[in-house]
PDB file of C-alpha atoms in Angstrom:
ATOM      1  CA  MET A   1     -13.505   9.709 -23.249  1.00 52.00           C
ATOM      2  CA  ASN A   2     -11.120   7.197 -21.751  1.00 50.00           C
ATOM      3  CA  GLY A   3      -9.195   7.028 -18.525  1.00 56.00           C
ATOM      4  CA  GLY A   4      -5.784   7.571 -20.058  1.00 55.00           C
ATOM      5  CA  PRO A   5      -3.664   4.867 -21.689  1.00 57.00           C
ATOM      6  CA  SER A   6      -5.567   1.781 -22.783  1.00 66.00           C
ATOM      7  CA  GLY A   7      -5.314  -1.420 -20.782  1.00 83.00           C
ATOM      8  CA  PHE A   8      -4.413  -1.851 -17.134  1.00 89.00           C
ATOM      9  CA  ASN A   9      -0.850  -0.544 -17.165  1.00 82.00           C
ATOM     10  CA  ASN A  10      -0.015   0.806 -13.696  1.00 81.00           C
ATOM     11  CA  ALA A  11      -3.453  -0.284 -12.417  1.00 89.00           C
ATOM     12  CA  PRO A  12      -3.091  -3.843 -11.033  1.00 91.00           C
ATOM     13  CA  VAL A  13      -5.656  -3.351  -8.240  1.00 93.00           C
ATOM     14  CA  THR A  14      -8.317  -2.163 -10.671  1.00 95.00           C
ATOM     15  CA  LYS A  15      -7.505  -5.050 -12.983  1.00 94.00           C
ATOM     16  CA  THR A  16      -7.943  -7.596 -10.190  1.00 94.00           C
ATOM     17  CA  PHE A  17     -11.216  -6.024  -9.053  1.00 96.00           C
ATOM     18  CA  VAL A  18     -12.643  -5.921 -12.603  1.00 96.00           C
ATOM     19  CA  ILE A  19     -11.723  -9.562 -13.235  1.00 95.00           C
ATOM     20  CA  ALA A  20     -13.194 -10.649  -9.887  1.00 95.00           C
ATOM     21  CA  SER A  21     -16.407  -8.739 -10.536  1.00 96.00           C
ATOM     22  CA  ALA A  22     -16.799 -10.251 -14.008  1.00 96.00           C
ATOM     23  CA  LEU A  23     -16.094 -13.804 -12.784  1.00 96.00           C
ATOM     24  CA  PHE A  24     -18.517 -13.576  -9.861  1.00 94.00           C
ATOM     25  CA  THR A  25     -21.265 -12.189 -12.107  1.00 95.00           C
ATOM     26  CA  VAL A  26     -20.764 -14.828 -14.821  1.00 94.00           C
ATOM     27  CA  PHE A  27     -20.586 -17.628 -12.235  1.00 93.00           C
ATOM     28  CA  PHE A  28     -23.931 -16.752 -10.657  1.00 91.00           C
ATOM     29  CA  GLY A  29     -25.448 -16.053 -14.069  1.00 90.00           C
ATOM     30  CA  ILE A  30     -24.507 -19.514 -15.378  1.00 91.00           C
ATOM     31  CA  GLN A  31     -25.977 -21.123 -12.256  1.00 87.00           C
ATOM     32  CA  GLY A  32     -29.182 -19.120 -12.693  1.00 85.00           C
ATOM     33  CA  ARG A  33     -28.823 -17.567  -9.254  1.00 83.00           C
ATOM     34  CA  SER A  34     -28.507 -13.924 -10.276  1.00 82.00           C
ATOM     35  CA  PHE A  35     -32.027 -13.219  -9.055  1.00 78.00           C
ATOM     36  CA  LYS A  36     -30.966 -14.306  -5.559  1.00 80.00           C
ATOM     37  CA  LEU A  37     -28.275 -11.652  -5.357  1.00 84.00           C
ATOM     38  CA  GLY A  38     -28.933  -8.485  -3.424  1.00 84.00           C
ATOM     39  CA  LEU A  39     -29.472  -7.755   0.250  1.00 84.00           C
ATOM     40  CA  SER A  40     -32.665  -7.528   2.264  1.00 83.00           C
ATOM     41  CA  TYR A  41     -33.545  -6.701   5.858  1.00 82.00           C
ATOM     42  CA  GLN A  42     -33.589 -10.415   6.692  1.00 82.00           C
ATOM     43  CA  ASP A  43     -30.173 -11.055   5.116  1.00 80.00           C
ATOM     44  CA  ILE A  44     -28.597  -8.449   7.399  1.00 82.00           C
ATOM     45  CA  PHE A  45     -30.541  -8.502  10.661  1.00 82.00           C
ATOM     46  CA  ARG A  46     -32.336 -11.854  10.971  1.00 80.00           C
ATOM     47  CA  LYS A  47     -30.452 -14.585   9.123  1.00 80.00           C
ATOM     48  CA  LEU A  48     -27.032 -13.128   8.547  1.00 77.00           C
ATOM     49  CA  SER A  49     -26.063 -14.358   5.076  1.00 76.00           C
ATOM     50  CA  ILE A  50     -22.280 -14.154   4.816  1.00 82.00           C
ATOM     51  CA  TRP A  51     -22.121 -15.358   1.222  1.00 80.00           C
ATOM     52  CA  LYS A  52     -24.526 -12.632   0.147  1.00 83.00           C
ATOM     53  CA  LEU A  53     -22.513 -10.000   1.975  1.00 86.00           C
ATOM     54  CA  ILE A  54     -19.359 -11.066   0.131  1.00 88.00           C
ATOM     55  CA  THR A  55     -20.876 -11.498  -3.328  1.00 88.00           C
ATOM     56  CA  SER A  56     -22.752  -8.195  -3.066  1.00 89.00           C
ATOM     57  CA  VAL A  57     -19.365  -6.443  -3.194  1.00 92.00           C
ATOM     58  CA  PHE A  58     -18.412  -7.983  -6.558  1.00 94.00           C
ATOM     59  CA  ALA A  59     -21.274  -9.582  -8.508  1.00 95.00           C
ATOM     60  CA  PHE A  60     -23.784  -7.602 -10.548  1.00 95.00           C
ATOM     61  CA  SER A  61     -27.292  -8.983 -10.783  1.00 91.00           C
ATOM     62  CA  SER A  62     -27.851  -8.387 -14.518  1.00 91.00           C
ATOM     63  CA  THR A  63     -25.937  -8.098 -17.788  1.00 91.00           C
ATOM     64  CA  PRO A  64     -26.675  -4.367 -18.372  1.00 93.00           C
ATOM     65  CA  GLU A  65     -25.427  -3.559 -14.861  1.00 95.00           C
ATOM     66  CA  LEU A  66     -22.307  -5.623 -15.546  1.00 95.00           C
ATOM     67  CA  MET A  67     -21.579  -3.782 -18.800  1.00 96.00           C
ATOM     68  CA  PHE A  68     -21.975  -0.268 -17.392  1.00 97.00           C
ATOM     69  CA  GLY A  69     -20.341  -1.197 -14.093  1.00 97.00           C
ATOM     70  CA  LEU A  70     -17.213  -2.685 -15.651  1.00 97.00           C
ATOM     71  CA  TYR A  71     -16.948   0.246 -18.051  1.00 96.00           C
ATOM     72  CA  LEU A  72     -16.944   2.698 -15.130  1.00 97.00           C
ATOM     73  CA  LEU A  73     -14.535   0.593 -13.052  1.00 97.00           C
ATOM     74  CA  TYR A  74     -12.222   0.427 -16.055  1.00 95.00           C
ATOM     75  CA  TYR A  75     -12.391   4.173 -16.595  1.00 94.00           C
ATOM     76  CA  PHE A  76     -11.782   5.009 -12.940  1.00 95.00           C
ATOM     77  CA  ARG A  77      -8.437   3.181 -13.065  1.00 93.00           C
ATOM     78  CA  VAL A  78      -7.095   6.683 -13.711  1.00 90.00           C
ATOM     79  CA  PHE A  79      -7.347   7.292  -9.949  1.00 92.00           C
ATOM     80  CA  GLU A  80      -5.122   4.312  -9.192  1.00 91.00           C
ATOM     81  CA  ARG A  81      -2.560   5.767 -11.571  1.00 85.00           C
ATOM     82  CA  GLN A  82      -2.904   9.123  -9.883  1.00 83.00           C
ATOM     83  CA  ILE A  83      -2.565   8.136  -6.212  1.00 87.00           C
ATOM     84  CA  GLY A  84      -0.800   4.790  -6.563  1.00 86.00           C
ATOM     85  CA  SER A  85      -1.990   1.219  -6.054  1.00 89.00           C
ATOM     86  CA  ASN A  86      -1.396   1.261  -2.304  1.00 91.00           C
ATOM     87  CA  LYS A  87      -3.577   4.268  -1.549  1.00 92.00           C
ATOM     88  CA  TYR A  88      -6.127   3.162  -4.126  1.00 95.00           C
ATOM     89  CA  SER A  89      -6.477  -0.128  -2.231  1.00 94.00           C
ATOM     90  CA  VAL A  90      -7.256   1.937   0.869  1.00 96.00           C
ATOM     91  CA  PHE A  91      -9.796   3.939  -1.138  1.00 97.00           C
ATOM     92  CA  ILE A  92     -11.512   0.715  -2.276  1.00 97.00           C
ATOM     93  CA  LEU A  93     -11.670  -0.722   1.231  1.00 96.00           C
ATOM     94  CA  PHE A  94     -12.912   2.528   2.758  1.00 97.00           C
ATOM     95  CA  SER A  95     -15.526   3.060   0.021  1.00 97.00           C
ATOM     96  CA  VAL A  96     -16.880  -0.482   0.289  1.00 96.00           C
ATOM     97  CA  MET A  97     -17.036  -0.463   4.092  1.00 97.00           C
ATOM     98  CA  ALA A  98     -18.407   3.068   4.500  1.00 97.00           C
ATOM     99  CA  SER A  99     -21.062   2.618   1.816  1.00 97.00           C
ATOM    100  CA  PHE A 100     -22.066  -0.735   3.350  1.00 94.00           C
ATOM    101  CA  LEU A 101     -22.528   0.908   6.770  1.00 95.00           C
ATOM    102  CA  PHE A 102     -24.728   3.571   5.178  1.00 96.00           C
ATOM    103  CA  GLU A 103     -26.718   0.846   3.433  1.00 91.00           C
ATOM    104  CA  VAL A 104     -27.200  -1.056   6.690  1.00 90.00           C
ATOM    105  CA  MET A 105     -28.497   2.105   8.376  1.00 93.00           C
ATOM    106  CA  ALA A 106     -30.869   2.751   5.479  1.00 90.00           C
ATOM    107  CA  VAL A 107     -32.202  -0.829   5.553  1.00 89.00           C
ATOM    108  CA  ALA A 108     -32.655  -0.592   9.336  1.00 88.00           C
ATOM    109  CA  ILE A 109     -34.693   2.582   8.907  1.00 89.00           C
ATOM    110  CA  LEU A 110     -36.867   1.229   6.070  1.00 83.00           C
ATOM    111  CA  LYS A 111     -37.445  -2.179   7.748  1.00 79.00           C
ATOM    112  CA  ASP A 112     -39.026  -3.906   4.775  1.00 75.00           C
ATOM    113  CA  PRO A 113     -38.599  -7.688   5.283  1.00 69.00           C
ATOM    114  CA  THR A 114     -40.493  -8.643   2.122  1.00 63.00           C
ATOM    115  CA  SER A 115     -38.057  -7.575  -0.593  1.00 71.00           C
ATOM    116  CA  ASN A 116     -34.403  -7.147  -1.507  1.00 73.00           C
ATOM    117  CA  LEU A 117     -33.802  -3.458  -0.861  1.00 79.00           C
ATOM    118  CA  LEU A 118     -30.245  -3.396  -2.190  1.00 90.00           C
ATOM    119  CA  THR A 119     -29.059  -4.616  -5.574  1.00 92.00           C
ATOM    120  CA  SER A 120     -25.778  -6.473  -5.829  1.00 93.00           C
ATOM    121  CA  GLY A 121     -22.523  -5.109  -7.215  1.00 95.00           C
ATOM    122  CA  PRO A 122     -19.651  -2.719  -6.362  1.00 96.00           C
ATOM    123  CA  TYR A 123     -21.926   0.317  -6.335  1.00 97.00           C
ATOM    124  CA  GLY A 124     -20.145   1.751  -3.295  1.00 96.00           C
ATOM    125  CA  LEU A 125     -16.774   1.869  -5.061  1.00 97.00           C
ATOM    126  CA  ILE A 126     -18.153   3.052  -8.399  1.00 98.00           C
ATOM    127  CA  PHE A 127     -20.198   5.940  -7.037  1.00 98.00           C
ATOM    128  CA  ALA A 128     -17.565   6.895  -4.471  1.00 98.00           C
ATOM    129  CA  SER A 129     -15.258   7.351  -7.480  1.00 97.00           C
ATOM    130  CA  PHE A 130     -17.622   9.941  -8.941  1.00 98.00           C
ATOM    131  CA  VAL A 131     -16.634  12.338  -6.132  1.00 97.00           C
ATOM    132  CA  PRO A 132     -12.957  12.698  -7.186  1.00 95.00           C
ATOM    133  CA  PHE A 133     -14.106  12.489 -10.809  1.00 95.00           C
ATOM    134  CA  PHE A 134     -16.283  15.566 -10.274  1.00 95.00           C
ATOM    135  CA  PHE A 135     -13.713  17.577  -8.330  1.00 93.00           C
ATOM    136  CA  ASP A 136     -10.341  16.475  -9.694  1.00 87.00           C
ATOM    137  CA  ILE A 137     -10.786  15.663 -13.389  1.00 86.00           C
ATOM    138  CA  PRO A 138     -10.994  18.894 -15.397  1.00 81.00           C
ATOM    139  CA  VAL A 139     -13.181  19.376 -18.463  1.00 82.00           C
ATOM    140  CA  SER A 140     -10.899  19.588 -21.491  1.00 77.00           C
ATOM    141  CA  THR A 141     -13.396  19.863 -24.365  1.00 85.00           C
ATOM    142  CA  TRP A 142     -16.964  21.007 -25.000  1.00 90.00           C
ATOM    143  CA  PHE A 143     -19.168  20.067 -27.956  1.00 91.00           C
ATOM    144  CA  ARG A 144     -22.807  20.179 -29.048  1.00 93.00           C
ATOM    145  CA  ILE A 145     -25.118  17.375 -30.150  1.00 91.00           C
ATOM    146  CA  PHE A 146     -28.453  18.534 -31.575  1.00 91.00           C
ATOM    147  CA  GLY A 147     -27.921  21.868 -29.885  1.00 91.00           C
ATOM    148  CA  VAL A 148     -27.267  20.353 -26.447  1.00 92.00           C
ATOM    149  CA  ARG A 149     -23.900  21.178 -24.900  1.00 93.00           C
ATOM    150  CA  PHE A 150     -21.780  18.267 -23.638  1.00 94.00           C
ATOM    151  CA  SER A 151     -18.298  17.982 -22.171  1.00 92.00           C
ATOM    152  CA  ASN A 152     -15.790  15.165 -22.460  1.00 87.00           C
ATOM    153  CA  LYS A 153     -17.004  14.056 -19.002  1.00 93.00           C
ATOM    154  CA  SER A 154     -20.692  13.869 -19.946  1.00 94.00           C
ATOM    155  CA  PHE A 155     -20.675  10.261 -21.161  1.00 93.00           C
ATOM    156  CA  ILE A 156     -19.189   9.060 -17.869  1.00 95.00           C
ATOM    157  CA  TYR A 157     -21.989  10.821 -16.005  1.00 97.00           C
ATOM    158  CA  LEU A 158     -24.568   9.306 -18.372  1.00 96.00           C
ATOM    159  CA  ALA A 159     -23.150   5.811 -17.824  1.00 97.00           C
ATOM    160  CA  GLY A 160     -23.300   6.420 -14.072  1.00 97.00           C
ATOM    161  CA  LEU A 161     -26.901   7.623 -14.301  1.00 97.00           C
ATOM    162  CA  GLN A 162     -27.861   4.527 -16.283  1.00 96.00           C
ATOM    163  CA  LEU A 163     -26.259   2.301 -13.642  1.00 96.00           C
ATOM    164  CA  LEU A 164     -27.807   4.296 -10.794  1.00 96.00           C
ATOM    165  CA  LEU A 165     -31.313   3.800 -12.208  1.00 95.00           C
ATOM    166  CA  SER A 166     -30.797   0.282 -13.588  1.00 93.00           C
ATOM    167  CA  SER A 167     -32.770  -1.375 -10.780  1.00 88.00           C
ATOM    168  CA  TRP A 168     -34.588   1.769  -9.685  1.00 85.00           C
ATOM    169  CA  LYS A 169     -34.877   1.871  -5.858  1.00 85.00           C
ATOM    170  CA  ARG A 170     -32.660  -1.179  -5.388  1.00 90.00           C
ATOM    171  CA  SER A 171     -29.747   0.490  -7.199  1.00 94.00           C
ATOM    172  CA  LEU A 172     -30.526   4.092  -6.213  1.00 94.00           C
ATOM    173  CA  LEU A 173     -29.863   3.476  -2.530  1.00 93.00           C
ATOM    174  CA  PRO A 174     -26.414   1.825  -2.933  1.00 95.00           C
ATOM    175  CA  GLY A 175     -25.439   4.562  -5.393  1.00 96.00           C
ATOM    176  CA  ILE A 176     -26.296   7.342  -2.953  1.00 97.00           C
ATOM    177  CA  CYS A 177     -24.444   5.519  -0.164  1.00 97.00           C
ATOM    178  CA  GLY A 178     -21.403   5.263  -2.432  1.00 97.00           C
ATOM    179  CA  ILE A 179     -21.450   9.012  -3.074  1.00 98.00           C
ATOM    180  CA  LEU A 180     -21.602   9.616   0.691  1.00 98.00           C
ATOM    181  CA  ALA A 181     -18.635   7.284   1.196  1.00 98.00           C
ATOM    182  CA  GLY A 182     -16.651   9.098  -1.486  1.00 97.00           C
ATOM    183  CA  SER A 183     -17.464  12.429   0.147  1.00 97.00           C
ATOM    184  CA  LEU A 184     -16.156  11.188   3.502  1.00 97.00           C
ATOM    185  CA  TYR A 185     -12.939  10.080   1.820  1.00 97.00           C
ATOM    186  CA  ARG A 186     -12.510  13.460   0.177  1.00 96.00           C
ATOM    187  CA  LEU A 187     -13.114  15.194   3.511  1.00 96.00           C
ATOM    188  CA  ASN A 188     -10.246  13.078   4.855  1.00 95.00           C
ATOM    189  CA  VAL A 189     -12.284  11.653   7.740  1.00 95.00           C
ATOM    190  CA  PHE A 190      -9.966   9.881  10.209  1.00 93.00           C
ATOM    191  CA  ARG A 191      -7.091  11.135   7.988  1.00 94.00           C
ATOM    192  CA  ILE A 192      -7.966   8.263   5.678  1.00 95.00           C
ATOM    193  CA  ARG A 193      -6.230   9.822   2.673  1.00 93.00           C
ATOM    194  CA  LYS A 194      -2.874   9.405   4.374  1.00 92.00           C
ATOM    195  CA  ALA A 195      -3.455   5.742   5.231  1.00 93.00           C
ATOM    196  CA  LYS A 196      -1.430   3.053   3.482  1.00 90.00           C
ATOM    197  CA  PHE A 197      -1.268  -0.716   3.419  1.00 89.00           C
ATOM    198  CA  PRO A 198       2.070  -2.518   3.745  1.00 83.00           C
ATOM    199  CA  GLU A 199       3.982  -2.297   0.474  1.00 73.00           C
ATOM    200  CA  PHE A 200       3.464  -5.990  -0.318  1.00 69.00           C
ATOM    201  CA  VAL A 201      -0.183  -5.199  -1.224  1.00 64.00           C
ATOM    202  CA  LYS A 202       0.756  -3.707  -4.601  1.00 59.00           C
ATOM    203  CA  SER A 203       3.164  -6.567  -5.240  1.00 67.00           C
ATOM    204  CA  PHE A 204       0.401  -9.068  -4.422  1.00 69.00           C
ATOM    205  CA  PHE A 205      -2.070  -7.542  -6.886  1.00 64.00           C
ATOM    206  CA  SER A 206       0.632  -7.217  -9.548  1.00 62.00           C
ATOM    207  CA  ARG A 207       1.261 -10.961  -9.350  1.00 67.00           C
ATOM    208  CA  LEU A 208      -2.398 -11.886  -8.976  1.00 61.00           C
ATOM    209  CA  SER A 209      -3.601 -10.131 -12.132  1.00 54.00           C
ATOM    210  CA  TRP A 210      -2.389 -11.768 -15.331  1.00 53.00           C
ATOM    211  CA  PRO A 211      -0.928  -9.593 -18.126  1.00 53.00           C
ATOM    212  CA  SER A 212      -3.388  -7.899 -20.482  1.00 46.00           C
ATOM    213  CA  ILE A 213      -3.278  -8.865 -24.135  1.00 42.00           C
ATOM    214  CA  GLY A 214      -1.313  -6.297 -26.076  1.00 43.00           C
ATOM    215  CA  ASN A 215       0.023  -4.553 -22.981  1.00 48.00           C
ATOM    216  CA  PRO A 216       3.712  -5.131 -22.352  1.00 47.00           C
ATOM    217  CA  PRO A 217       4.473  -5.745 -18.690  1.00 46.00           C
ATOM    218  CA  THR A 218       5.923  -2.652 -17.080  1.00 45.00           C
ATOM    219  CA  THR A 219       7.104  -2.059 -13.562  1.00 42.00           C
ATOM    220  CA  PRO A 220       8.045   1.632 -13.447  1.00 43.00           C
ATOM    221  CA  ALA A 221       9.840   2.986 -10.429  1.00 38.00           C
ATOM    222  CA  ARG A 222       7.690   5.014  -8.063  1.00 40.00           C
ATOM    223  CA  ASN A 223       8.500   8.418  -6.691  1.00 40.00           C
ATOM    224  CA  LEU A 224       8.146   9.555  -3.110  1.00 34.00           C
ATOM    225  CA  ALA A 225       4.551  10.694  -3.648  1.00 37.00           C
ATOM    226  CA  GLY A 226       3.537   7.169  -4.647  1.00 40.00           C
ATOM    227  CA  ASN A 227       2.614   8.213  -8.180  1.00 43.00           C
ATOM    228  CA  VAL A 228       3.943   7.346 -11.607  1.00 42.00           C
ATOM    229  CA  PRO A 229       7.514   8.561 -12.143  1.00 45.00           C
ATOM    230  CA  SER A 230       8.468  11.912 -13.638  1.00 44.00           C
ATOM    231  CA  TYR A 231       9.922  12.105 -17.124  1.00 44.00           C
ATOM    232  CA  THR A 232      12.009  14.782 -18.699  1.00 47.00           C
ATOM    233  CA  THR A 233      10.908  17.157 -21.408  1.00 51.00           C
ATOM    234  CA  ARG A 234      13.595  15.683 -23.656  1.00 52.00           C
ATOM    235  CA  GLN A 235      11.881  12.279 -23.589  1.00 54.00           C
ATOM    236  CA  VAL A 236       8.577  13.786 -24.705  1.00 54.00           C
ATOM    237  CA  GLU A 237      10.266  15.827 -27.422  1.00 52.00           C
ATOM    238  CA  ARG A 238      12.187  12.756 -28.621  1.00 54.00           C
ATOM    239  CA  THR A 239       8.923  10.801 -28.877  1.00 51.00           C
ATOM    240  CA  TYR A 240       6.927  13.569 -30.609  1.00 52.00           C
ATOM    241  CA  PRO A 241       9.487  16.048 -31.962  1.00 50.00           C
ATOM    242  CA  SER A 242       7.636  17.580 -34.894  1.00 44.00           C
ATOM    243  CA  ALA A 243       4.294  18.078 -33.133  1.00 45.00           C
ATOM    244  CA  VAL A 244       5.906  19.748 -30.137  1.00 43.00           C
ATOM    245  CA  ALA A 245       7.847  22.103 -32.357  1.00 43.00           C
ATOM    246  CA  SER A 246       4.954  23.038 -34.619  1.00 42.00           C
ATOM    247  CA  SER A 247       2.101  23.440 -32.165  1.00 43.00           C
ATOM    248  CA  ALA A 248       1.468  26.816 -30.562  1.00 53.00           C
ATOM    249  CA  ILE A 249      -1.451  25.969 -28.256  1.00 72.00           C
ATOM    250  CA  GLU A 250      -0.974  27.261 -24.723  1.00 81.00           C
ATOM    251  CA  PRO A 251      -1.658  24.446 -22.236  1.00 83.00           C
ATOM    252  CA  SER A 252      -4.272  24.952 -19.540  1.00 81.00           C
ATOM    253  CA  GLU A 253      -2.863  25.473 -16.052  1.00 80.00           C
ATOM    254  CA  ASP A 254      -5.539  23.161 -14.615  1.00 80.00           C
ATOM    255  CA  ALA A 255      -4.493  20.415 -17.019  1.00 81.00           C
ATOM    256  CA  VAL A 256      -0.815  20.930 -16.170  1.00 82.00           C
ATOM    257  CA  ALA A 257      -1.632  20.762 -12.446  1.00 77.00           C
ATOM    258  CA  THR A 258      -3.568  17.513 -12.945  1.00 79.00           C
ATOM    259  CA  LEU A 259      -0.658  15.850 -14.757  1.00 80.00           C
ATOM    260  CA  VAL A 260       1.811  17.102 -12.158  1.00 76.00           C
ATOM    261  CA  SER A 261      -0.413  15.627  -9.428  1.00 67.00           C
ATOM    262  CA  MET A 262      -0.024  12.270 -11.183  1.00 73.00           C
ATOM    263  CA  GLY A 263       3.738  12.547 -10.691  1.00 66.00           C
ATOM    264  CA  PHE A 264       4.847  13.869 -14.087  1.00 77.00           C
ATOM    265  CA  ASP A 265       7.422  16.618 -14.489  1.00 78.00           C
ATOM    266  CA  GLN A 266       5.872  20.055 -15.065  1.00 80.00           C
ATOM    267  CA  ASN A 267       7.843  20.801 -18.233  1.00 84.00           C
ATOM    268  CA  SER A 268       7.072  17.351 -19.629  1.00 84.00           C
ATOM    269  CA  ALA A 269       3.393  17.862 -18.847  1.00 84.00           C
ATOM    270  CA  ARG A 270       3.361  21.181 -20.716  1.00 85.00           C
ATOM    271  CA  GLN A 271       5.080  19.697 -23.771  1.00 86.00           C
ATOM    272  CA  ALA A 272       2.666  16.766 -23.852  1.00 85.00           C
ATOM    273  CA  LEU A 273      -0.357  19.060 -23.545  1.00 85.00           C
ATOM    274  CA  VAL A 274       0.941  21.221 -26.391  1.00 86.00           C
ATOM    275  CA  HIS A 275       1.200  18.165 -28.608  1.00 85.00           C
ATOM    276  CA  ALA A 276      -2.188  16.832 -27.470  1.00 83.00           C
ATOM    277  CA  ARG A 277      -3.883  20.205 -28.045  1.00 83.00           C
ATOM    278  CA  ASN A 278      -4.763  20.478 -24.361  1.00 84.00           C
ATOM    279  CA  ASP A 279      -6.427  17.044 -24.210  1.00 83.00           C
ATOM    280  CA  ILE A 280      -5.383  15.715 -20.803  1.00 81.00           C
ATOM    281  CA  ASN A 281      -6.079  12.060 -21.682  1.00 78.00           C
ATOM    282  CA  ALA A 282      -4.013  12.205 -24.865  1.00 80.00           C
ATOM    283  CA  ALA A 283      -1.264  14.000 -22.941  1.00 82.00           C
ATOM    284  CA  THR A 284      -1.220  11.190 -20.381  1.00 80.00           C
ATOM    285  CA  ASN A 285      -0.832   8.721 -23.256  1.00 76.00           C
ATOM    286  CA  ILE A 286       2.148  10.686 -24.558  1.00 82.00           C
ATOM    287  CA  LEU A 287       3.860  10.827 -21.184  1.00 80.00           C
ATOM    288  CA  LEU A 288       3.406   7.111 -20.529  1.00 72.00           C
ATOM    289  CA  GLU A 289       4.632   6.297 -24.019  1.00 70.00           C
ATOM    290  CA  ALA A 290       7.725   8.384 -23.267  1.00 70.00           C
ATOM    291  CA  GLN A 291       8.215   6.118 -20.244  1.00 58.00           C
ATOM    292  CA  SER A 292       8.625   3.093 -22.470  1.00 52.00           C
ATOM    293  CA  HIS A 293      11.262   4.733 -24.698  1.00 52.00           C
TER     294      HIS A 293
END
């Protein structure tokens, strides 16, 4: 299961965050300082370590955490495409800050000065993203492996579980705090879901992140909702004429609603879902390909 079209098209903020996370992790790994990453009671309350506070947002402390973490960050770029880069920047900032406050409270309660209680890495953002993933991304397919039933979302949950338990207690606590932060965002605490940065934020990240290999640079116009632009049914039919005409699968209303929430035209969404046999990720691919025609 992927997060829609491959690459970082229409996801410059995610691209910048992924690159920063990878560079920070590799930098500390090369220097042999990965074991020093992570936060303890002393780092927060006794000898405030600013560099640890900053690096704990980006750098993972081990290669397995880096692999699973970047995979999840890359997948969750679908939310930036859905709500727009501006609001997604707000989501990142809120998730990181809220989860950090929860972590500080947890460390203050546990008061263990002898060990690093919190592993390093963007756990707050990753696990906050599981909240909209659970509520807003519909299940499109079910299948069985050795008699066990899985959905197309199962592998994302399994990757999250692996990351959550990667450092046991040290990673479990930041993960739980991230889920709490994501829940607060969904509950629209302080009307956070309506907050926006100045428009230059998206422009800044678009310039900061270099083009992906194989992805042509695109700067689609945005609609009033801040999502990707709508496209007409004719564009989808022109891109995939035979499949649209021959398929008779009735698209799911939930899948149509999800694509419409991303800013696509309802008729275009239905046509794409018909061609994609109700696979919402493949339908998103079709609609974004129609954009480039």
